[in-house]
C-alpha atoms as one frame of an Amber mdcrd trajectory, in Angstrom:
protein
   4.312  -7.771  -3.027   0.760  -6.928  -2.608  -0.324  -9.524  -4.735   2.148
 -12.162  -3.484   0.632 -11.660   0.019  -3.389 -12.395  -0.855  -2.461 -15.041
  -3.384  -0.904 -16.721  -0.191  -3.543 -16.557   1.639  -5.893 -17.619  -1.095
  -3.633 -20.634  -1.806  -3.881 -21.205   1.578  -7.729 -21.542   1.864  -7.800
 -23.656  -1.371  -5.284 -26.098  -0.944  -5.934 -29.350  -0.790  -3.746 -30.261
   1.815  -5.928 -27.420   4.112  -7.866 -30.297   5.856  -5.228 -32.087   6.952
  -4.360 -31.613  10.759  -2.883 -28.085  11.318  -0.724 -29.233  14.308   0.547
 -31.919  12.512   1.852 -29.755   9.378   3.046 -27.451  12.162   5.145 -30.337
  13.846   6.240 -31.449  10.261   7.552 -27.618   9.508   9.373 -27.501  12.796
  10.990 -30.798  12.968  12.372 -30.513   8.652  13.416 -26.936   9.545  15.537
 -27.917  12.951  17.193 -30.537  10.635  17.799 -28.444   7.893  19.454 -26.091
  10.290  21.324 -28.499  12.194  22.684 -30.846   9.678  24.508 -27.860   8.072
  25.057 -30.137   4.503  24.259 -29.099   1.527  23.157 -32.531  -0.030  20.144
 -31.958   3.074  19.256 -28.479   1.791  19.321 -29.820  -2.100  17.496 -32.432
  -1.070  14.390 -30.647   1.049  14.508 -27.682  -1.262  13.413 -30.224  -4.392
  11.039 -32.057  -2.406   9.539 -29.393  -0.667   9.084 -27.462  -4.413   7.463
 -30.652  -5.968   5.086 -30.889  -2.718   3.869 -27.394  -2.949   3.650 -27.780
  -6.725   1.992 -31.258  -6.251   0.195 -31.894  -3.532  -0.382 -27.799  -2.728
  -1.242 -27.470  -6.457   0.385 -24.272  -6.977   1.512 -23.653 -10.429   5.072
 -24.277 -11.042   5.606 -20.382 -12.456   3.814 -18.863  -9.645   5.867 -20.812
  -6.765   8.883 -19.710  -8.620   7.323 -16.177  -8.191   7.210 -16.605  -4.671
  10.713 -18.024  -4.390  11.871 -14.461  -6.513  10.092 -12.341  -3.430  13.152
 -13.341  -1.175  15.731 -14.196  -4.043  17.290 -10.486  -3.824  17.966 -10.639
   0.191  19.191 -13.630  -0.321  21.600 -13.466  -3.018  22.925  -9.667  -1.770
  23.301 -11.638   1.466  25.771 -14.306  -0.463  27.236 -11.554  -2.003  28.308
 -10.001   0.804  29.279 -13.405   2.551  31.760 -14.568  -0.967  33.451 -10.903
  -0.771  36.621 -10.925   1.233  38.457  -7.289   2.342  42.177  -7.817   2.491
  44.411  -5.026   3.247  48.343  -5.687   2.515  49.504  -2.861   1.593  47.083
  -2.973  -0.945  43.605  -2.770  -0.361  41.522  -5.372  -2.386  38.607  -7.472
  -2.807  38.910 -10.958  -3.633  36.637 -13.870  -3.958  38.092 -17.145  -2.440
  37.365 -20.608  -3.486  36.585 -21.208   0.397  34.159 -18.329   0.386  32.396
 -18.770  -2.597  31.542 -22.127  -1.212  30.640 -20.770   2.145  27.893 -18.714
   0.185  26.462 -21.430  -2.253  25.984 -23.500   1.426  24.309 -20.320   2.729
  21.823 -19.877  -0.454  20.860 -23.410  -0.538  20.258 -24.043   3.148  18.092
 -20.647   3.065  16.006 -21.810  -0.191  15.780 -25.051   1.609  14.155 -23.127
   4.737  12.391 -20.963   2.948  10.240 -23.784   0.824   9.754 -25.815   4.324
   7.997 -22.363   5.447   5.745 -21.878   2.256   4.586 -25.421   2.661   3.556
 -24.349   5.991   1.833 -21.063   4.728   0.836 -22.326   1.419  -1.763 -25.386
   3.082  -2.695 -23.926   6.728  -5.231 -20.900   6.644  -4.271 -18.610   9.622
  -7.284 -20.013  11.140  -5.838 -22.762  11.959  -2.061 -21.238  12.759  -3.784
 -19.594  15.370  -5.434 -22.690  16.713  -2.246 -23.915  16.988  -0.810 -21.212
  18.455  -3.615 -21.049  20.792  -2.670 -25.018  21.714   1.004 -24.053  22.427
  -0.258 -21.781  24.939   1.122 -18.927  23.244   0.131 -15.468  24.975  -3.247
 -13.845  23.896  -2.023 -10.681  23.081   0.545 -11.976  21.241  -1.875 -14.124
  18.966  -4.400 -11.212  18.548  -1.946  -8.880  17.888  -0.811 -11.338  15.621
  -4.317 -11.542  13.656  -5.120  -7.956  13.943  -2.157  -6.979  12.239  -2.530
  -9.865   9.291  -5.718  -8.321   8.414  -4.780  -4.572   8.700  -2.519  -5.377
   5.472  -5.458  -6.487   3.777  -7.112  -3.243   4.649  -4.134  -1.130   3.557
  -3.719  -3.152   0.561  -7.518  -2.136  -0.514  -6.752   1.241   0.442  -3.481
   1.867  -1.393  -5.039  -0.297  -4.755  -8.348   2.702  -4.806  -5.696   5.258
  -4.838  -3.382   4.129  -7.296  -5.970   3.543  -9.381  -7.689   6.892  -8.901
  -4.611   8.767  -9.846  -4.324   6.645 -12.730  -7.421   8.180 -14.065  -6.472
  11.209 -13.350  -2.767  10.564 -15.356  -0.723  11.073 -11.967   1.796   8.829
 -13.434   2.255  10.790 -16.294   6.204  11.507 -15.970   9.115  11.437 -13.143
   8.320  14.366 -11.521   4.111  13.939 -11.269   4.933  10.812 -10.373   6.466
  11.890  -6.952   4.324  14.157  -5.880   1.614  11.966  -6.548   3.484   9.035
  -4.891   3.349  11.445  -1.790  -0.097  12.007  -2.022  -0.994   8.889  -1.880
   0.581   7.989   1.115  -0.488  10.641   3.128  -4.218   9.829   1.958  -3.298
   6.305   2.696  -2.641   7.065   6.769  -5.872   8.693   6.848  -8.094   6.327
   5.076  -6.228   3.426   6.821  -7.191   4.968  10.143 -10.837   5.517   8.955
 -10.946   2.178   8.045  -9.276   0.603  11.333 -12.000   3.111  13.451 -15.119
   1.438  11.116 -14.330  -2.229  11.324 -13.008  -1.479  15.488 -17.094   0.002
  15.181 -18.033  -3.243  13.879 -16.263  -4.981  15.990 -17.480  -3.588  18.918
 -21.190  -3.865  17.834 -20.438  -7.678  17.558 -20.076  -7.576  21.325 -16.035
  -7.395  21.368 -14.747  -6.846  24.864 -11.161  -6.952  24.380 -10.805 -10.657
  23.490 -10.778 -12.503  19.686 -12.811 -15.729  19.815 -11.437 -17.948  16.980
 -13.539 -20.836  16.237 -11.991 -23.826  14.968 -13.478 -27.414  14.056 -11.101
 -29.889  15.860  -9.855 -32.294  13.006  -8.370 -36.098  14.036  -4.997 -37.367
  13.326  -4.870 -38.913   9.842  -2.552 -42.538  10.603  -1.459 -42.227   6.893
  -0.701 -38.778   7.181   1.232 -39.279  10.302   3.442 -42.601   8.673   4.671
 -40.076   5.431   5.587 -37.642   7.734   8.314 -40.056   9.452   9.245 -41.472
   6.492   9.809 -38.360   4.786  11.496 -37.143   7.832  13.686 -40.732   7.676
  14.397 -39.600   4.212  16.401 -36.497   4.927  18.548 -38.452   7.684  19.034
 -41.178   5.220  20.661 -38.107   3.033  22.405 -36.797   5.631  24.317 -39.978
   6.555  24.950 -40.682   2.878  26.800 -37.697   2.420  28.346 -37.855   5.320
  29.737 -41.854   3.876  30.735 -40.085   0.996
């Protein structure tokens, strides 16, 4: 997970698609998303989840294996969640658990509309840099606090994933993973070291911070990018694309 989170952001930064207008992508993500949702067919969700994996393999350049990494992070929630949704409780006398032809359905619709959603978001965070999320957030008019807080808390999980990777590797040294039992306790060590570093940590760069002449407000600088016409034109006619899918299943 740890590593999942920085390559992100480093995927992010190095994208090639990381120049292009952030509040552009942003309307792109929002507008595929509300159809994906809407439409509620599973040619759409096919459909967006393909496209959306060959433009984050593509144009994103992220290696086919690693974006299939990603897609594992949320696989188990997912698929426990369609689990749950293709189980049917009957009680008849008999108690049982049955899987229905109706259900079963029900849950491959589920699965592919939330892959579908899921890509349309790592598109989003696989080619924007948070700098610029928050410039659009910041555009929207969306509450300071809620923006810093926002930040702040992005880059405390860097800190606690620095933290937590010096202590796992000091007790590796030290063969605190040796069997079950040394592995708790060492487990347990390390995350009560890991509060009190983290806070350390959080007090030092707060210290920095402050010596930067912070008075309670994150200035984010941002260099204002124009609309790209061609950009713009593949956006609608993507976006044409998945209504032209919709009302082709729909025919059929």
């Amino acid at each position: 997970m740890n590593h999942t989170i920085i390559f992100i952001d480093e995927c992010a930064y190095r994208s090639p698609l990381a120049n292009c207008h952030a509040m552009l992508k942003f309307i792109f993500t929002v507008v595929v998303l509300t159809l994906c949702l809407v439409f509620q067919d599973i040619a759409v969700s096919i459909y967006i989840f393909i496209t959306m994996f060959l433009c984050n393999v593509y144009k994103n350049q992220v290696k086919w294996n690693d974006y299939i990494k990603l897609l594992s992070v949320p696989f188990l929630f997912i698929f426990c969640a369609c689990i749950a949704i293709a189980l049917e409780i009957n009680y008849n006398n008999i108690f049982f658990i049955s899987i229905t032809k109706q259900s079963f359905l029900k849950s491959i619709f589920v699965m592919t509309r939330a892959f579908a959603s899921i890509s349309v978001l790592y598109f989003l965070a696989l080619s924007t840099p948070l700098c610029d999320i928050i410039w659009v957030l910041q555009k929207l008019h969306i509450s300071k606090m809620v923006i810093e807080l926002m930040y702040i808390i992005y880059r405390y999980v860097f800190i606690l994933i620095e933290v937590q990777h010096q202590l796992k590797n000091a007790a590796l040294s030290r063969l605190g993973y040796i069997d079950f039992k040394t592995s708790c306790r060492t487990f347990g060590n390390c995350m009560a070291n890991l509060l009190i570093l983290s806070i350390r940590k959080a007090e030092r760069y707060y210290n920095a911070m402050t010596s930067r002449c912070y008075d309670g407000e994150l200035i984010f600088l941002k260099t204002e990018s124009v609309w790209n016409i061609y950009d713009v034109i593949k956006m609608f006619c993507y976006i044409f694309t998945v209504i032209a899918v919709k009302y082709i299943s729909y025919k059929i």
